[in-house]
GROMACS .gro file of C-alpha atoms in nm:
model
  221
    1MET     CA    1   3.616  -2.800   0.730
    2ILE     CA    2   3.407  -3.117   0.747
    3ARG     CA    3   3.288  -3.213   1.095
    4LEU     CA    4   3.116  -3.547   1.148
    5THR     CA    5   2.972  -3.700   1.461
    6SER     CA    6   3.106  -4.035   1.581
    7ALA     CA    7   2.799  -4.211   1.439
    8GLU     CA    8   2.845  -4.040   1.102
    9GLU     CA    9   3.211  -4.141   1.098
   10ASN     CA   10   3.116  -4.503   1.161
   11TYR     CA   11   2.877  -4.501   0.867
   12LEU     CA   12   3.126  -4.329   0.637
   13LYS     CA   13   3.392  -4.583   0.727
   14ALA     CA   14   3.147  -4.867   0.659
   15VAL     CA   15   3.058  -4.726   0.317
   16TYR     CA   16   3.427  -4.681   0.235
   17HIS     CA   17   3.515  -5.037   0.337
   18LEU     CA   18   3.226  -5.179   0.133
   19SER     CA   19   3.335  -4.973  -0.168
   20GLN     CA   20   3.681  -5.127  -0.139
   21GLU     CA   21   3.536  -5.477  -0.179
   22GLY     CA   22   3.483  -5.425  -0.550
   23LYS     CA   23   3.139  -5.264  -0.531
   24THR     CA   24   3.110  -4.967  -0.767
   25THR     CA   25   2.796  -4.858  -0.583
   26VAL     CA   26   2.708  -4.958  -0.228
   27SER     CA   27   2.344  -5.039  -0.157
   28THR     CA   28   2.143  -4.941   0.149
   29ASN     CA   29   2.097  -5.310   0.227
   30ASP     CA   30   2.475  -5.363   0.219
   31ILE     CA   31   2.520  -5.084   0.472
   32SER     CA   32   2.229  -5.205   0.684
   33SER     CA   33   2.388  -5.549   0.705
   34GLU     CA   34   2.733  -5.405   0.783
   35MET     CA   35   2.601  -5.172   1.055
   36LYS     CA   36   2.346  -5.424   1.186
   37THR     CA   37   2.061  -5.175   1.176
   38LYS     CA   38   1.736  -5.113   0.988
   39PRO     CA   39   1.742  -4.980   0.629
   40ALA     CA   40   1.525  -4.683   0.733
   41SER     CA   41   1.787  -4.573   0.987
   42VAL     CA   42   2.057  -4.612   0.721
   43SER     CA   43   1.867  -4.390   0.478
   44ASP     CA   44   1.839  -4.113   0.738
   45MET     CA   45   2.213  -4.125   0.805
   46LEU     CA   46   2.301  -4.132   0.435
   47ARG     CA   47   2.102  -3.814   0.378
   48LYS     CA   48   2.304  -3.643   0.652
   49LEU     CA   49   2.633  -3.761   0.502
   50ALA     CA   50   2.524  -3.648   0.155
   51GLU     CA   51   2.446  -3.300   0.293
   52LYS     CA   52   2.805  -3.285   0.423
   53GLU     CA   53   2.928  -3.392   0.078
   54VAL     CA   54   3.124  -3.698   0.189
   55ILE     CA   55   2.902  -3.933  -0.013
   56ASP     CA   56   2.686  -3.918  -0.323
   57TYR     CA   57   2.348  -4.070  -0.242
   58ARG     CA   58   2.035  -4.113  -0.449
   59LYS     CA   59   1.752  -4.318  -0.310
   60TYR     CA   60   1.717  -4.655  -0.488
   61TYR     CA   61   2.047  -4.599  -0.673
   62GLY     CA   62   2.297  -4.657  -0.394
   63VAL     CA   63   2.595  -4.473  -0.249
   64ASN     CA   64   2.938  -4.364  -0.366
   65VAL     CA   65   3.210  -4.205  -0.152
   66THR     CA   66   3.321  -3.860  -0.272
   67GLU     CA   67   3.689  -3.758  -0.284
   68ASN     CA   68   3.639  -3.558   0.037
   69GLY     CA   69   3.469  -3.859   0.193
   70LYS     CA   70   3.753  -4.088   0.094
   71LYS     CA   71   4.011  -3.857   0.253
   72TYR     CA   72   3.806  -3.834   0.572
   73ALA     CA   73   3.752  -4.213   0.588
   74LEU     CA   74   4.123  -4.281   0.544
   75GLN     CA   75   4.203  -4.053   0.837
   76ILE     CA   76   3.958  -4.243   1.057
   77ILE     CA   77   4.122  -4.570   0.948
   78ARG     CA   78   4.467  -4.420   1.013
   79LYS     CA   79   4.370  -4.329   1.370
   80HIS     CA   80   4.211  -4.669   1.432
   81ARG     CA   81   4.517  -4.863   1.319
   82LEU     CA   82   4.766  -4.640   1.501
   83TRP     CA   83   4.570  -4.688   1.822
   84GLU     CA   84   4.574  -5.065   1.766
   85VAL     CA   85   4.954  -5.055   1.738
   86PHE     CA   86   4.975  -4.849   2.057
   87LEU     CA   87   4.746  -5.084   2.249
   88VAL     CA   88   4.940  -5.395   2.145
   89GLU     CA   89   5.297  -5.261   2.160
   90LYS     CA   90   5.275  -5.024   2.457
   91LEU     CA   91   4.984  -5.145   2.670
   92ARG     CA   92   5.031  -5.519   2.604
   93PHE     CA   93   4.681  -5.586   2.473
   94ALA     CA   94   4.643  -5.906   2.272
   95TRP     CA   95   4.565  -5.854   1.904
   96ASP     CA   96   4.214  -5.997   1.954
   97GLU     CA   97   4.137  -5.736   2.225
   98VAL     CA   98   4.211  -5.408   2.050
   99HIS     CA   99   3.940  -5.358   1.788
  100GLU     CA  100   3.657  -5.237   2.010
  101VAL     CA  101   3.886  -5.007   2.210
  102ALA     CA  102   4.031  -4.859   1.890
  103GLU     CA  103   3.675  -4.809   1.761
  104GLU     CA  104   3.624  -4.562   2.046
  105LEU     CA  105   3.965  -4.395   2.024
  106GLU     CA  106   3.943  -4.339   1.647
  107HIS     CA  107   3.687  -4.062   1.701
  108ILE     CA  108   3.931  -3.833   1.888
  109LYS     CA  109   3.954  -3.523   1.672
  110SER     CA  110   4.297  -3.384   1.773
  111PRO     CA  111   4.535  -3.390   1.471
  112ILE     CA  112   4.835  -3.305   1.689
  113LEU     CA  113   4.764  -3.604   1.916
  114ILE     CA  114   4.763  -3.842   1.619
  115GLN     CA  115   5.080  -3.683   1.482
  116ARG     CA  116   5.256  -3.729   1.818
  117LEU     CA  117   5.119  -4.083   1.847
  118ASP     CA  118   5.259  -4.170   1.504
  119GLU     CA  119   5.599  -4.024   1.600
  120TYR     CA  120   5.599  -4.203   1.936
  121LEU     CA  121   5.533  -4.537   1.767
  122GLY     CA  122   5.810  -4.482   1.511
  123HIS     CA  123   5.579  -4.426   1.212
  124PRO     CA  124   5.451  -4.786   1.178
  125LYS     CA  125   5.340  -4.897   0.833
  126PHE     CA  126   5.111  -5.183   0.940
  127ASP     CA  127   4.874  -5.253   1.229
  128PRO     CA  128   4.886  -5.570   1.446
  129HIS     CA  129   4.661  -5.753   1.196
  130GLY     CA  130   4.888  -5.667   0.902
  131ASP     CA  131   4.665  -5.397   0.753
  132PRO     CA  132   4.848  -5.094   0.605
  133ILE     CA  133   4.827  -4.767   0.797
  134PRO     CA  134   4.747  -4.465   0.575
  135ASP     CA  135   4.994  -4.179   0.619
  136GLU     CA  136   4.889  -3.828   0.716
  137TYR     CA  137   4.807  -3.752   0.351
  138GLY     CA  138   4.590  -4.061   0.310
  139ASP     CA  139   4.842  -4.256   0.102
  140VAL     CA  140   4.841  -4.631   0.163
  141LYS     CA  141   5.148  -4.845   0.098
  142ALA     CA  142   4.994  -5.185   0.034
  143ARG     CA  143   5.202  -5.494  -0.037
  144PRO     CA  144   5.112  -5.786  -0.264
  145ARG     CA  145   4.931  -6.057  -0.068
  146LEU     CA  146   4.764  -6.386  -0.153
  147PRO     CA  147   4.511  -6.586   0.048
  148LEU     CA  148   4.689  -6.891   0.185
  149ASN     CA  149   4.444  -7.128   0.018
  150GLU     CA  150   4.555  -7.001  -0.325
  151LEU     CA  151   4.913  -7.121  -0.280
  152ALA     CA  152   5.011  -7.442  -0.458
  153ILE     CA  153   5.174  -7.743  -0.294
  154ASN     CA  154   5.538  -7.665  -0.203
  155ASP     CA  155   5.475  -7.290  -0.230
  156GLY     CA  156   5.579  -7.086   0.072
  157GLY     CA  157   5.589  -6.738   0.213
  158GLN     CA  158   5.525  -6.527   0.521
  159ILE     CA  159   5.196  -6.455   0.695
  160VAL     CA  160   5.154  -6.077   0.672
  161ALA     CA  161   4.785  -6.012   0.745
  162VAL     CA  162   4.441  -6.156   0.815
  163LYS     CA  163   4.113  -6.082   0.636
  164ASP     CA  164   3.901  -6.182   0.935
  165SER     CA  165   3.998  -5.977   1.242
  166SER     CA  166   3.720  -6.108   1.467
  167ALA     CA  167   3.832  -6.196   1.819
  168ALA     CA  168   3.730  -6.562   1.776
  169PHE     CA  169   3.938  -6.603   1.460
  170LEU     CA  170   4.243  -6.432   1.610
  171ARG     CA  171   4.223  -6.647   1.922
  172TYR     CA  172   4.211  -6.954   1.699
  173LEU     CA  173   4.528  -6.842   1.516
  174ASP     CA  174   4.700  -6.784   1.852
  175LYS     CA  175   4.600  -7.134   1.958
  176VAL     CA  176   4.747  -7.303   1.650
  177GLY     CA  177   5.052  -7.075   1.628
  178ALA     CA  178   4.974  -6.904   1.296
  179TYR     CA  179   5.096  -6.552   1.376
  180ILE     CA  180   5.185  -6.243   1.171
  181GLY     CA  181   5.543  -6.293   1.053
  182ALA     CA  182   5.536  -6.675   1.060
  183ARG     CA  183   5.707  -6.855   0.771
  184ILE     CA  184   5.481  -7.112   0.610
  185LYS     CA  185   5.494  -7.377   0.339
  186VAL     CA  186   5.205  -7.572   0.186
  187LEU     CA  187   5.281  -7.942   0.219
  188ASP     CA  188   4.955  -8.082   0.084
  189LYS     CA  189   4.604  -7.984  -0.029
  190VAL     CA  190   4.309  -8.220   0.009
  191GLU     CA  191   4.113  -8.250  -0.314
  192PHE     CA  192   3.788  -8.338  -0.136
  193ASP     CA  193   3.740  -8.023   0.074
  194GLY     CA  194   4.035  -7.794  -0.007
  195SER     CA  195   4.188  -7.825   0.341
  196LEU     CA  196   4.563  -7.778   0.370
  197GLU     CA  197   4.861  -7.928   0.550
  198ILE     CA  198   5.093  -7.641   0.645
  199LEU     CA  199   5.448  -7.631   0.780
  200VAL     CA  200   5.505  -7.333   1.012
  201ASP     CA  201   5.857  -7.198   1.077
  202ASN     CA  202   6.007  -7.524   0.946
  203LYS     CA  203   5.909  -7.710   1.260
  204LYS     CA  204   5.534  -7.731   1.323
  205THR     CA  205   5.274  -7.899   1.102
  206LEU     CA  206   4.915  -7.771   1.098
  207PHE     CA  207   4.600  -7.900   0.930
  208MET     CA  208   4.381  -7.609   0.825
  209SER     CA  209   4.038  -7.580   0.663
  210LYS     CA  210   3.996  -7.399   0.334
  211ASP     CA  211   3.785  -7.128   0.507
  212VAL     CA  212   4.056  -7.058   0.764
  213ALA     CA  213   4.330  -7.051   0.498
  214ALA     CA  214   4.124  -6.810   0.285
  215ASN     CA  215   4.135  -6.558   0.570
  216ILE     CA  216   4.514  -6.569   0.610
  217LEU     CA  217   4.711  -6.343   0.374
  218VAL     CA  218   5.061  -6.439   0.268
  219LEU     CA  219   5.353  -6.259   0.105
  220GLN     CA  220   5.470  -6.530  -0.133
  221GLN     CA  221   5.846  -6.597  -0.139
   0.00000   0.00000   0.00000
């Protein structure tokens, strides 16, 4: 059975996330930037993870996640997202407050605790930010989503997730009333800078930059 330290889990999760962004091989510099640490420290950690066979690592050639590593990473992500649901739904945390707490809770090793947590929450499929929660076997039920800025004028849909889950961005969405589940329609797009005029829930009009809209994911309807 694979046993990783909390630090090793953090690195494995970072490598997995980077590999999901379309990178066939993840570089040491990519990981260094993601983890905000020096490349030398990254190399030391990658050697440890390679010894535990959760990644394939060759110096100067980059990193790939093994099948065992993928399964392990998905279980870390599952725990993280279940804890986020618990914090928001049961402890009344705001969605911009849960990430750092869940980062600590995700390292709890008890499988029975996570199983009971999942049952207690009613087997949620998505976390408070709209990200899918892997099941106990690592299967992920994703749904088709488009960045809001890619919708055409008069297109509409429902906000189902965000790409940027930073606290500052989530607080901004709270401020303007662009929440998960909101119904939206694109009223206009400005040719000059790509900014959008959005109708929310058929009653509120918002003006939104292209960068903000690119970080809001919509289920088109």
